[in-house]
Short mmCIF file of C-alpha atoms in Angstrom, two decimals:
data_model
loop_
_atom_site.label_atom_id
_atom_site.label_comp_id
_atom_site.label_asym_id
_atom_site.label_seq_id
_atom_site.Cartn_x
_atom_site.Cartn_y
_atom_site.Cartn_z
CA MET A 670 40.74 66.55 7.26
CA SER A 671 43.10 65.62 10.31
CA ARG A 672 42.60 66.89 13.64
CA LYS A 673 44.67 68.06 16.05
CA ILE A 674 44.84 64.81 18.79
CA THR A 675 43.80 67.05 22.22
CA GLN A 676 43.76 63.65 24.84
CA PRO A 677 44.94 64.22 28.42
CA VAL A 678 47.90 62.51 27.64
CA ASN A 679 48.96 65.33 24.92
CA GLN A 680 48.74 68.08 26.69
CA VAL A 681 50.27 69.82 29.95
CA ARG A 682 47.70 71.13 32.29
CA LEU A 683 49.18 74.06 34.55
CA THR A 684 47.79 74.73 37.68
CA ASN A 685 48.63 77.23 40.18
CA VAL A 686 49.89 79.29 37.74
CA ALA A 687 51.11 82.36 38.37
CA VAL A 688 52.30 84.62 35.29
CA VAL A 689 55.26 87.16 35.46
CA ARG A 690 54.35 89.20 31.93
CA MET A 691 56.95 91.82 30.27
CA ASN A 692 56.41 94.09 27.57
CA THR A 693 59.23 95.34 25.22
CA HIS A 694 59.95 95.85 21.66
CA GLY A 695 55.99 95.65 21.14
CA LYS A 696 56.00 92.14 21.98
CA ARG A 697 54.34 90.52 24.91
CA PHE A 698 56.42 87.67 27.03
CA GLU A 699 55.27 85.86 29.96
CA VAL A 700 56.35 82.73 32.19
CA ALA A 701 54.31 80.27 33.98
CA CYS A 702 55.84 80.54 37.85
CA TYR A 703 54.53 78.98 40.91
CA ARG A 704 52.20 81.58 43.31
CA ASN A 705 54.73 81.14 46.08
CA LYS A 706 57.71 81.23 44.75
CA ILE A 707 58.37 84.49 42.93
CA LEU A 708 58.85 86.71 45.40
CA ASN A 709 61.35 84.39 47.59
CA TYR A 710 63.40 84.30 44.08
CA ARG A 711 63.32 87.89 43.99
CA GLN A 712 64.61 87.55 47.53
CA ARG A 713 67.36 85.05 46.63
CA ILE A 714 65.67 82.96 49.31
CA GLU A 715 64.89 80.53 46.16
CA THR A 716 68.18 80.15 43.46
CA ASP A 717 66.63 76.63 41.94
CA LEU A 718 64.55 77.74 38.87
CA SER A 719 63.28 74.67 38.43
CA GLU A 720 61.52 75.23 42.03
CA VAL A 721 60.34 78.81 40.57
CA LEU A 722 59.54 77.62 36.81
CA GLN A 723 56.47 75.75 35.93
CA THR A 724 58.22 75.16 32.83
CA ASP A 725 61.47 76.64 31.20
CA ARG A 726 59.96 78.05 28.14
CA VAL A 727 58.62 81.14 27.11
CA PHE A 728 54.74 82.37 26.07
CA THR A 729 53.46 85.41 24.45
CA ASN A 730 50.35 84.40 26.25
CA VAL A 731 50.46 81.23 28.68
CA SER A 732 46.34 80.69 29.70
CA LYS A 733 46.23 79.89 25.37
CA GLY A 734 49.69 77.97 25.81
CA LEU A 735 51.22 79.75 22.96
CA PHE A 736 55.07 79.95 22.87
CA ALA A 737 57.00 82.69 21.92
CA SER A 738 59.38 82.70 18.75
CA THR A 739 63.37 82.65 18.23
CA LYS A 740 63.14 85.71 16.07
CA ASP A 741 60.72 87.45 18.88
CA LEU A 742 63.39 86.43 21.53
CA LEU A 743 66.19 87.27 19.69
CA LYS A 744 65.04 90.82 18.79
CA ALA A 745 63.81 91.33 22.34
CA PHE A 746 66.46 89.94 24.34
CA ASN A 747 69.49 89.44 21.95
CA SER A 748 69.36 86.13 23.08
CA THR A 749 67.56 82.63 22.12
CA ASP A 750 68.08 81.18 25.87
CA GLN A 751 65.16 80.30 26.92
CA GLU A 752 66.62 80.11 30.76
CA GLU A 753 68.60 83.28 30.70
CA VAL A 754 65.32 84.67 29.24
CA CYS A 755 63.07 83.09 32.21
CA LYS A 756 65.77 84.96 34.17
CA ILE A 757 65.72 88.57 32.61
CA ILE A 758 61.60 88.29 32.70
CA LEU A 759 61.17 87.06 36.00
CA ASP A 760 63.85 90.30 37.43
CA ARG A 761 62.25 92.61 35.60
CA GLY A 762 58.38 91.31 34.77
CA GLN A 763 55.10 92.26 36.43
CA ILE A 764 53.40 89.94 38.50
CA GLN A 765 49.45 89.15 36.94
CA VAL A 766 47.23 89.35 40.15
CA SER A 767 43.20 88.23 39.43
CA ASP A 768 40.65 90.99 40.79
CA MET A 769 39.60 88.41 43.30
CA GLU A 770 43.23 87.58 44.88
CA ARG A 771 44.31 91.19 44.77
CA SER A 772 40.87 92.37 46.87
CA ALA A 773 41.25 89.02 49.51
CA THR A 774 45.43 90.90 50.12
CA LEU A 775 43.81 94.30 50.58
CA GLU A 776 41.44 93.18 52.99
CA ASN A 777 44.09 90.82 54.78
CA THR A 778 45.96 93.84 54.77
CA ALA A 779 43.47 96.17 56.24
CA LYS A 780 42.74 93.77 58.91
CA GLU A 781 46.09 93.94 60.20
CA ILE A 782 46.32 97.22 60.12
CA ALA A 783 43.29 97.52 62.50
CA ASN A 784 44.56 95.21 64.42
CA TYR A 785 47.63 97.14 64.76
CA ILE A 786 46.02 100.43 65.77
CA SER A 787 43.90 98.73 68.22
CA THR A 788 46.70 96.79 69.98
CA LYS A 789 48.71 100.91 69.91
CA CYS A 790 46.57 103.46 70.30
CA VAL A 791 43.93 104.20 73.21
CA HIS A 792 40.92 106.79 74.07
CA PRO A 793 42.74 109.46 75.00
CA VAL A 794 41.11 110.07 78.15
CA SER A 795 40.28 106.84 79.25
CA ASN A 796 43.33 105.16 78.14
CA ARG A 797 41.84 102.11 77.19
CA PRO A 798 41.68 100.32 73.59
CA TYR A 799 39.36 100.05 70.83
CA THR A 800 37.67 97.16 69.32
CA THR A 801 38.86 95.97 65.45
CA ASN A 802 35.33 96.59 64.63
CA GLN A 803 35.13 100.30 65.82
CA ILE A 804 38.66 100.93 63.92
CA ARG A 805 37.70 99.42 61.03
CA ASP A 806 34.35 101.45 60.85
CA ALA A 807 36.16 104.65 61.15
CA MET A 808 38.77 104.02 58.10
CA LYS A 809 35.74 103.14 56.06
CA GLN A 810 34.61 106.79 57.62
CA ALA A 811 37.75 108.39 56.95
CA GLU A 812 38.02 106.74 53.40
CA ILE A 813 41.63 105.20 53.56
CA SER A 814 42.96 103.73 50.70
CA VAL A 815 44.67 100.52 51.81
CA GLN A 816 48.04 99.99 49.82
CA PRO A 817 49.68 96.42 49.23
CA ILE A 818 52.64 95.74 51.36
CA SER A 819 54.93 95.64 48.74
CA ALA A 820 53.92 99.38 47.99
CA ARG A 821 53.85 100.71 51.33
CA SER A 822 54.92 98.86 55.13
CA VAL A 823 51.34 97.86 57.35
CA LYS A 824 53.68 100.18 60.28
CA GLN A 825 53.74 103.09 57.22
CA GLN A 826 50.33 102.84 56.90
CA PHE A 827 49.56 102.54 60.39
CA LEU A 828 51.36 105.60 61.06
CA ASP A 829 48.96 107.05 58.09
CA CYS A 830 45.98 105.89 59.14
CA VAL A 831 46.34 107.26 63.05
CA ARG A 832 47.16 110.60 61.87
CA ILE A 833 44.15 110.94 58.77
CA ILE A 834 41.95 109.38 61.72
CA GLN A 835 42.77 112.47 63.72
CA GLU A 836 42.54 115.07 61.39
CA LYS A 837 39.50 113.91 60.21
CA LYS A 838 37.77 113.69 64.08
CA VAL A 839 36.55 110.13 63.70
CA LEU A 840 37.26 109.08 66.75
CA ASP A 841 39.35 110.41 70.05
CA ILE A 842 42.06 108.70 69.75
CA GLN A 843 46.41 108.41 69.86
CA ARG A 844 49.08 106.50 70.37
CA ALA A 845 49.28 104.55 73.43
CA LYS A 846 51.97 105.65 76.07
CA MET A 847 55.25 104.06 76.84
CA GLU A 848 56.45 103.51 80.69
CA LEU A 849 60.67 103.96 80.53
CA ALA A 850 62.89 104.23 83.22
CA ILE A 851 66.05 106.33 83.10
CA VAL A 852 68.44 105.29 85.62
CA LEU A 853 71.51 107.61 86.81
CA PRO A 854 75.17 105.81 87.72
CA GLN A 855 74.74 107.40 91.40
CA SER A 856 72.21 109.25 93.47
CA ASP A 857 72.51 112.57 92.96
CA GLN A 858 69.38 114.72 93.98
CA ASP A 859 70.49 117.93 91.52
CA LEU A 860 71.02 115.75 88.80
CA VAL A 861 67.65 113.97 89.37
CA ARG A 862 65.43 117.17 88.84
CA GLN A 863 67.57 118.27 86.31
CA VAL A 864 66.98 115.39 83.64
CA ALA A 865 63.02 115.24 85.24
CA GLU A 866 63.03 118.77 83.85
CA GLN A 867 64.54 118.30 80.45
CA LEU A 868 61.97 115.41 79.96
CA LYS A 869 59.22 117.46 80.61
CA GLU A 870 60.30 120.43 78.40
CA GLU A 871 62.11 117.71 75.54
CA ALA A 872 60.18 114.83 75.42
CA ASN A 873 56.63 116.00 76.79
CA ALA A 874 57.14 113.24 79.21
CA VAL A 875 54.80 112.63 82.43
CA VAL A 876 56.74 111.49 85.00
CA GLY A 877 56.13 109.42 87.45
CA THR A 878 58.42 108.33 90.72
CA ILE A 879 61.59 109.01 91.50
CA VAL A 880 63.33 106.00 93.83
CA ASP A 881 66.19 106.18 95.59
CA ASN A 882 67.09 109.88 93.45
CA GLN A 883 68.76 107.80 91.09
CA ARG A 884 65.53 105.79 89.15
CA ILE A 885 62.97 108.21 86.86
CA HIS A 886 59.58 106.51 86.27
CA PHE A 887 58.09 108.22 83.30
CA LEU A 888 55.53 108.12 80.51
CA ILE A 889 56.06 109.42 76.67
CA ASP A 890 54.76 109.29 73.48
CA PRO A 891 56.15 106.90 70.90
CA SER A 892 57.61 109.48 68.99
CA GLN A 893 59.80 110.83 71.18
CA TYR A 894 61.29 107.80 72.20
CA ARG A 895 64.29 109.10 70.53
CA VAL A 896 64.65 112.38 72.51
CA VAL A 897 64.65 110.20 74.97
CA ASP A 898 67.03 108.06 73.80
CA ASN A 899 69.47 111.29 73.88
CA ILE A 900 69.23 112.13 76.83
CA SER A 901 69.78 109.63 78.35
CA LYS A 902 73.15 109.70 76.01
CA GLU A 903 74.12 112.76 77.20
CA GLU A 904 75.35 111.76 80.83
CA ASN A 905 77.72 108.60 81.06
CA GLY A 906 76.87 105.68 82.45
CA THR A 907 73.26 106.10 82.27
CA LYS A 908 70.43 103.06 81.11
CA LEU A 909 67.37 103.66 79.40
CA GLU A 910 64.68 101.00 80.43
CA ILE A 911 61.58 99.90 78.36
CA LEU A 912 59.16 98.77 81.26
CA ARG A 913 56.14 98.87 79.16
CA GLN A 914 55.65 98.91 75.04
CA THR A 915 52.06 100.20 75.74
CA VAL A 916 49.88 101.79 79.00
CA LYS A 917 46.26 100.52 78.81
CA GLN A 918 43.79 100.33 81.04
CA GLU A 919 41.95 97.15 81.32
CA GLY A 920 40.03 95.10 83.29
CA ASP A 921 36.78 96.73 85.37
CA VAL A 922 36.58 100.21 85.51
CA ASP A 923 37.93 102.35 88.49
CA VAL A 924 34.97 104.33 90.30
CA SER A 925 37.30 106.65 91.55
CA LEU A 926 39.60 107.04 88.41
CA GLU A 927 36.34 107.81 86.62
CA LEU A 928 35.06 110.51 89.51
CA GLU A 929 38.80 112.48 89.05
CA ARG A 930 38.54 111.74 85.15
CA ASN A 931 34.94 113.80 85.11
CA THR A 932 36.20 116.42 87.37
CA LEU A 933 39.18 116.96 85.42
CA LEU A 934 37.54 117.29 82.51
CA GLN A 935 34.45 119.36 83.82
CA GLN A 936 37.17 121.68 84.89
CA SER A 937 39.03 121.61 81.26
CA ARG A 938 35.85 122.60 79.49
CA ASN A 939 35.32 125.42 82.39
CA GLU A 940 38.76 126.70 81.63
CA ASN A 941 38.29 126.54 78.18
CA GLU A 942 35.13 128.81 78.63
CA THR A 943 36.49 131.25 80.81
CA ALA A 944 39.31 131.70 78.04
CA GLY A 945 36.76 131.82 75.48
CA THR A 946 34.98 135.10 76.81
CA THR A 947 38.52 136.91 78.22
CA THR A 948 40.79 138.78 76.05
CA LEU A 949 44.65 137.19 76.76
CA PRO A 950 47.90 138.30 74.81
CA LEU A 951 48.55 136.24 72.56
CA GLN A 952 51.89 135.37 74.55
CA SER A 953 50.49 133.98 77.42
CA VAL A 954 48.96 131.40 75.22
CA PRO A 955 50.62 127.65 74.81
CA GLN A 956 51.40 126.65 71.12
CA THR A 957 51.88 123.39 72.06
CA SER A 958 49.21 122.20 73.81
CA SER A 959 45.69 121.36 73.59
CA PRO A 960 42.86 120.78 76.80
CA GLU A 961 42.87 117.16 75.28
CA VAL A 962 46.84 116.38 75.81
CA ASP A 963 46.84 118.32 79.09
CA LEU A 964 43.60 116.34 80.32
CA SER A 965 45.65 113.40 78.71
CA ASN A 966 48.44 114.26 80.32
CA LYS A 967 46.60 114.77 83.47
CA MET A 968 44.75 111.54 83.55
CA ALA A 969 48.45 109.76 82.89
CA GLN A 970 49.53 111.39 85.83
CA LEU A 971 47.31 110.51 88.04
CA ARG A 972 47.58 106.68 86.93
CA LEU A 973 51.30 107.17 87.42
CA ASP A 974 50.37 108.30 91.32
CA ARG A 975 48.01 105.38 91.46
CA ASN A 976 50.81 102.42 91.00
CA TYR A 977 53.76 103.66 92.32
CA GLY A 978 52.71 106.39 95.14
CA ASN A 979 54.96 107.05 97.81
CA GLN A 980 57.92 104.60 97.67
CA ASP A 981 58.26 104.59 101.16
CA SER A 982 55.12 103.66 102.41
CA ASP A 983 54.23 101.09 99.97
CA ASP A 984 57.47 98.91 100.95
CA GLU A 985 56.11 99.33 104.77
CA ASP A 986 52.62 98.49 103.60
CA VAL A 987 53.79 95.57 101.65
CA LYS A 988 56.18 94.51 104.50
CA PHE A 989 53.36 94.38 107.00
CA GLU A 990 50.28 92.70 104.27
CA THR A 991 53.37 90.01 103.45
CA ALA A 992 53.71 89.26 107.44
CA VAL A 993 49.72 89.11 108.09
CA ASN A 994 49.50 86.68 105.40
CA SER A 995 52.34 84.00 106.00
CA ARG A 996 50.53 83.66 109.21
CA LYS A 997 47.38 83.72 107.88
CA LYS A 998 48.52 80.53 105.46
CA ASN A 999 50.30 78.59 108.54
CA LYS A 1000 47.00 79.16 110.08
CA LYS A 1001 45.26 77.45 107.08
CA ALA A 1002 47.69 74.70 106.20
CA ALA A 1003 47.52 73.70 109.92
CA LYS A 1004 43.78 72.95 110.37
CA LYS A 1005 43.65 71.48 106.59
CA SER A 1006 46.69 68.85 108.00
CA LYS A 1007 44.53 68.58 110.98
CA LYS A 1008 41.31 67.78 109.12
CA ALA A 1009 43.17 65.64 106.86
CA LYS A 1010 44.23 63.35 109.20
CA ARG A 1011 41.07 63.46 110.99
CA ARG A 1012 39.29 62.35 107.87
CA GLU A 1013 42.27 59.48 106.87
CA LYS A 1014 41.52 57.84 110.13
CA GLU A 1015 37.53 58.27 110.06
CA GLU A 1016 38.41 55.93 106.34
CA ALA A 1017 40.97 53.67 107.55
CA SER A 1018 38.47 53.03 110.47
CA ILE A 1019 35.31 52.56 107.90
CA ARG A 1020 37.29 50.59 105.56
CA LYS A 1021 38.47 48.20 108.02
CA GLU A 1022 34.83 47.93 109.34
CA ARG A 1023 33.96 46.72 105.92
CA VAL A 1024 36.39 44.19 105.11
CA ASP A 1025 36.28 42.30 108.32
CA ALA A 1026 32.00 42.10 107.76
CA GLU A 1027 33.25 40.78 104.33
CA LYS A 1028 35.61 38.26 105.72
CA ALA A 1029 32.76 37.35 108.46
CA ARG A 1030 29.91 36.71 105.57
CA GLN A 1031 32.55 34.33 103.69
CA GLU A 1032 33.15 32.39 106.12
CA GLU A 1033 29.84 31.73 107.37
CA ARG A 1034 28.91 30.91 103.72
CA ASN A 1035 31.76 28.47 103.46
CA PHE A 1036 30.57 26.32 106.60
CA ARG A 1037 27.01 26.60 105.09
CA LEU A 1038 27.85 25.34 102.27
CA GLY A 1039 30.90 23.17 103.26
CA LEU A 1040 33.73 24.79 101.28
CA ASN A 1041 37.54 24.57 102.01
CA VAL A 1042 38.77 27.57 103.83
CA ASP A 1043 39.68 28.58 100.09
CA GLY A 1044 36.25 28.26 98.95
CA ASP A 1045 36.87 25.66 96.34
CA ARG A 1046 34.93 22.10 96.26
CA PRO A 1047 36.40 19.23 95.72
CA GLN A 1048 36.74 18.46 91.80
CA THR A 1049 34.60 15.47 92.21
CA THR A 1050 31.82 14.29 89.96
CA GLU A 1051 29.11 12.71 92.02
CA PHE A 1052 27.23 9.37 91.55
CA ILE A 1053 24.00 9.07 93.91
CA GLY A 1054 22.49 5.81 93.48
CA THR A 1055 21.04 4.12 90.98
CA ASN A 1056 16.90 5.41 90.64
CA ASN A 1057 14.87 6.65 88.32
CA ASP A 1058 16.79 9.82 88.00
CA GLY A 1059 19.61 7.94 86.52
CA LEU A 1060 23.28 9.34 86.29
CA ARG A 1061 23.57 12.59 88.62
CA LYS A 1062 26.49 14.71 87.99
CA SER A 1063 27.66 17.78 90.18
CA CYS A 1064 28.54 21.26 89.20
CA ASN A 1065 32.40 22.24 90.16
CA THR A 1066 31.65 26.32 90.42
CA CYS A 1067 28.13 26.05 92.39
CA GLY A 1068 27.95 22.66 93.97
CA GLY A 1069 24.72 20.60 93.83
CA SER A 1070 23.52 17.45 91.87
CA PHE A 1071 21.87 17.56 88.34
CA THR A 1072 20.41 15.15 85.86
CA ALA A 1073 21.66 15.07 82.24
CA SER A 1074 19.03 17.36 81.14
CA GLU A 1075 19.16 19.24 84.45
CA TYR A 1076 22.79 19.29 83.89
CA ARG A 1077 23.01 21.25 80.57
CA SER A 1078 20.63 23.38 81.46
CA HIS A 1079 22.45 24.60 84.73
CA PHE A 1080 25.37 25.96 82.11
CA ARG A 1081 22.93 28.01 80.65
CA SER A 1082 20.86 29.47 83.56
CA ASP A 1083 22.06 33.25 85.85
CA TRP A 1084 22.64 31.25 88.77
CA HIS A 1085 25.87 29.38 86.79
CA ARG A 1086 26.52 32.56 84.69
CA TYR A 1087 26.60 35.07 87.99
CA ASN A 1088 28.99 32.50 89.83
CA MET A 1089 31.24 31.91 86.85
CA LYS A 1090 31.85 35.74 86.98
CA LEU A 1091 32.57 35.63 90.89
CA LYS A 1092 35.10 32.90 90.37
CA MET A 1093 36.38 34.58 87.62
CA LYS A 1094 36.81 37.85 90.07
CA GLY A 1095 38.56 35.83 92.80
CA VAL A 1096 34.94 35.71 95.10
CA ALA A 1097 33.44 32.23 96.54
CA PRO A 1098 30.15 31.18 94.49
CA ILE A 1099 27.08 31.36 96.09
CA ASP A 1100 24.30 28.91 96.42
CA GLU A 1101 20.65 28.99 94.04
CA LYS A 1102 18.57 30.60 97.54
CA GLU A 1103 21.16 33.27 97.82
CA PHE A 1104 20.82 33.87 94.48
CA LEU A 1105 16.99 33.99 94.15
CA LEU A 1106 17.17 36.09 96.97
CA ILE A 1107 19.11 39.26 95.63
CA ASP A 1108 17.31 41.81 93.99
CA SER A 1109 16.93 41.78 90.23
CA ASP A 1110 18.31 45.82 89.80
CA ALA A 1111 21.24 45.09 92.00
CA PHE A 1112 21.94 41.84 90.19
CA PHE A 1113 22.13 43.35 86.60
CA TYR A 1114 23.91 46.36 88.32
CA ARG A 1115 26.77 43.93 90.28
CA SER A 1116 27.10 41.92 86.64
CA ASN A 1117 27.70 44.59 84.85
CA THR A 1118 30.12 46.40 86.73
CA LEU A 1119 31.84 42.56 87.09
#
């Protein structure tokens, strides 16, 4: 009985496979693709099919390796051309994703949305951002379901998440305000007041400082940007500038600002209690405001006043502080230069003393050892008598005379090795007595450094 040969040579293993499936005419058709190429092909970034398909065959089941018959292809697609059928399946088919891949993709999308909220949103009163972990916990408490990016973009889901969190009151959160500036074509006090009132009424803007009756700084909610853009286009020559995309309070806590916030918060609570006990006509209650919004606008106004203040007084203070700082810097530079010069003179004198002491020590050693001016000994071999010691030789590096056995052992001695290191460094050698007087610790330290 013959069996099918299934050796690795006869099999084609498909790895990193993404399956695109299409069901039509009661049949299932699949193609095997690379994971990172399907979206590129559908966006027409990649046009070469060989870079998208792992094999140009149509399957009925990729995992089992079952090919589609020609009869089924002709019935379903009116064509038996494998390449044309693959193109149809790539354009109209569904990408098959495993459960683990789908959950990992949704988890990454949820993290991206949480980071977006943490960057773009703040607490309404303290104006400080929330951490990503706080946002993730709030999303779980609000039971927000994340959708794939192919269905809804991250920005759309970000806006939905903020709205749901606000409706369910899981966190006190709002979009961080934008800081803008409107620059009028010319200085006109009446026109500036008119534009500022229009910003307050139509865009609920928090108007800050006005510079030279021509430039208006203000804060708005990002959702009111189009309204502000239309206001700026009403007057010819008016420019709209974005100073900061998100206005957030960062760094250490400002004690005075916190005290003012607590005072405003207590006042708003007292007003709410008074409004709850007193019957007011319906027309007297504003329909577009709330205590939270009012308190947030008041805190924004305080921050603007704190940042800008009176422009004239700020300019004068800056000029005065600049002059004082420049004088202080000049004094510090003069003191530093004097100290540096004094330190350089002291270091130069110390170096000179060390050099003179080293020269005197070298001259004394050369005189004692009978060396030349350069510290070299005569390159000769010394023969002393013909006594019982026999032939004696002298070392050209260390000096002294030795017998044949002493001459060999001398070259293995610490004294000779030390003088060789001194010679390689260009320093005059030392005699045996001076070598024996050297401290052992100092000897080993100096040998290592040499």
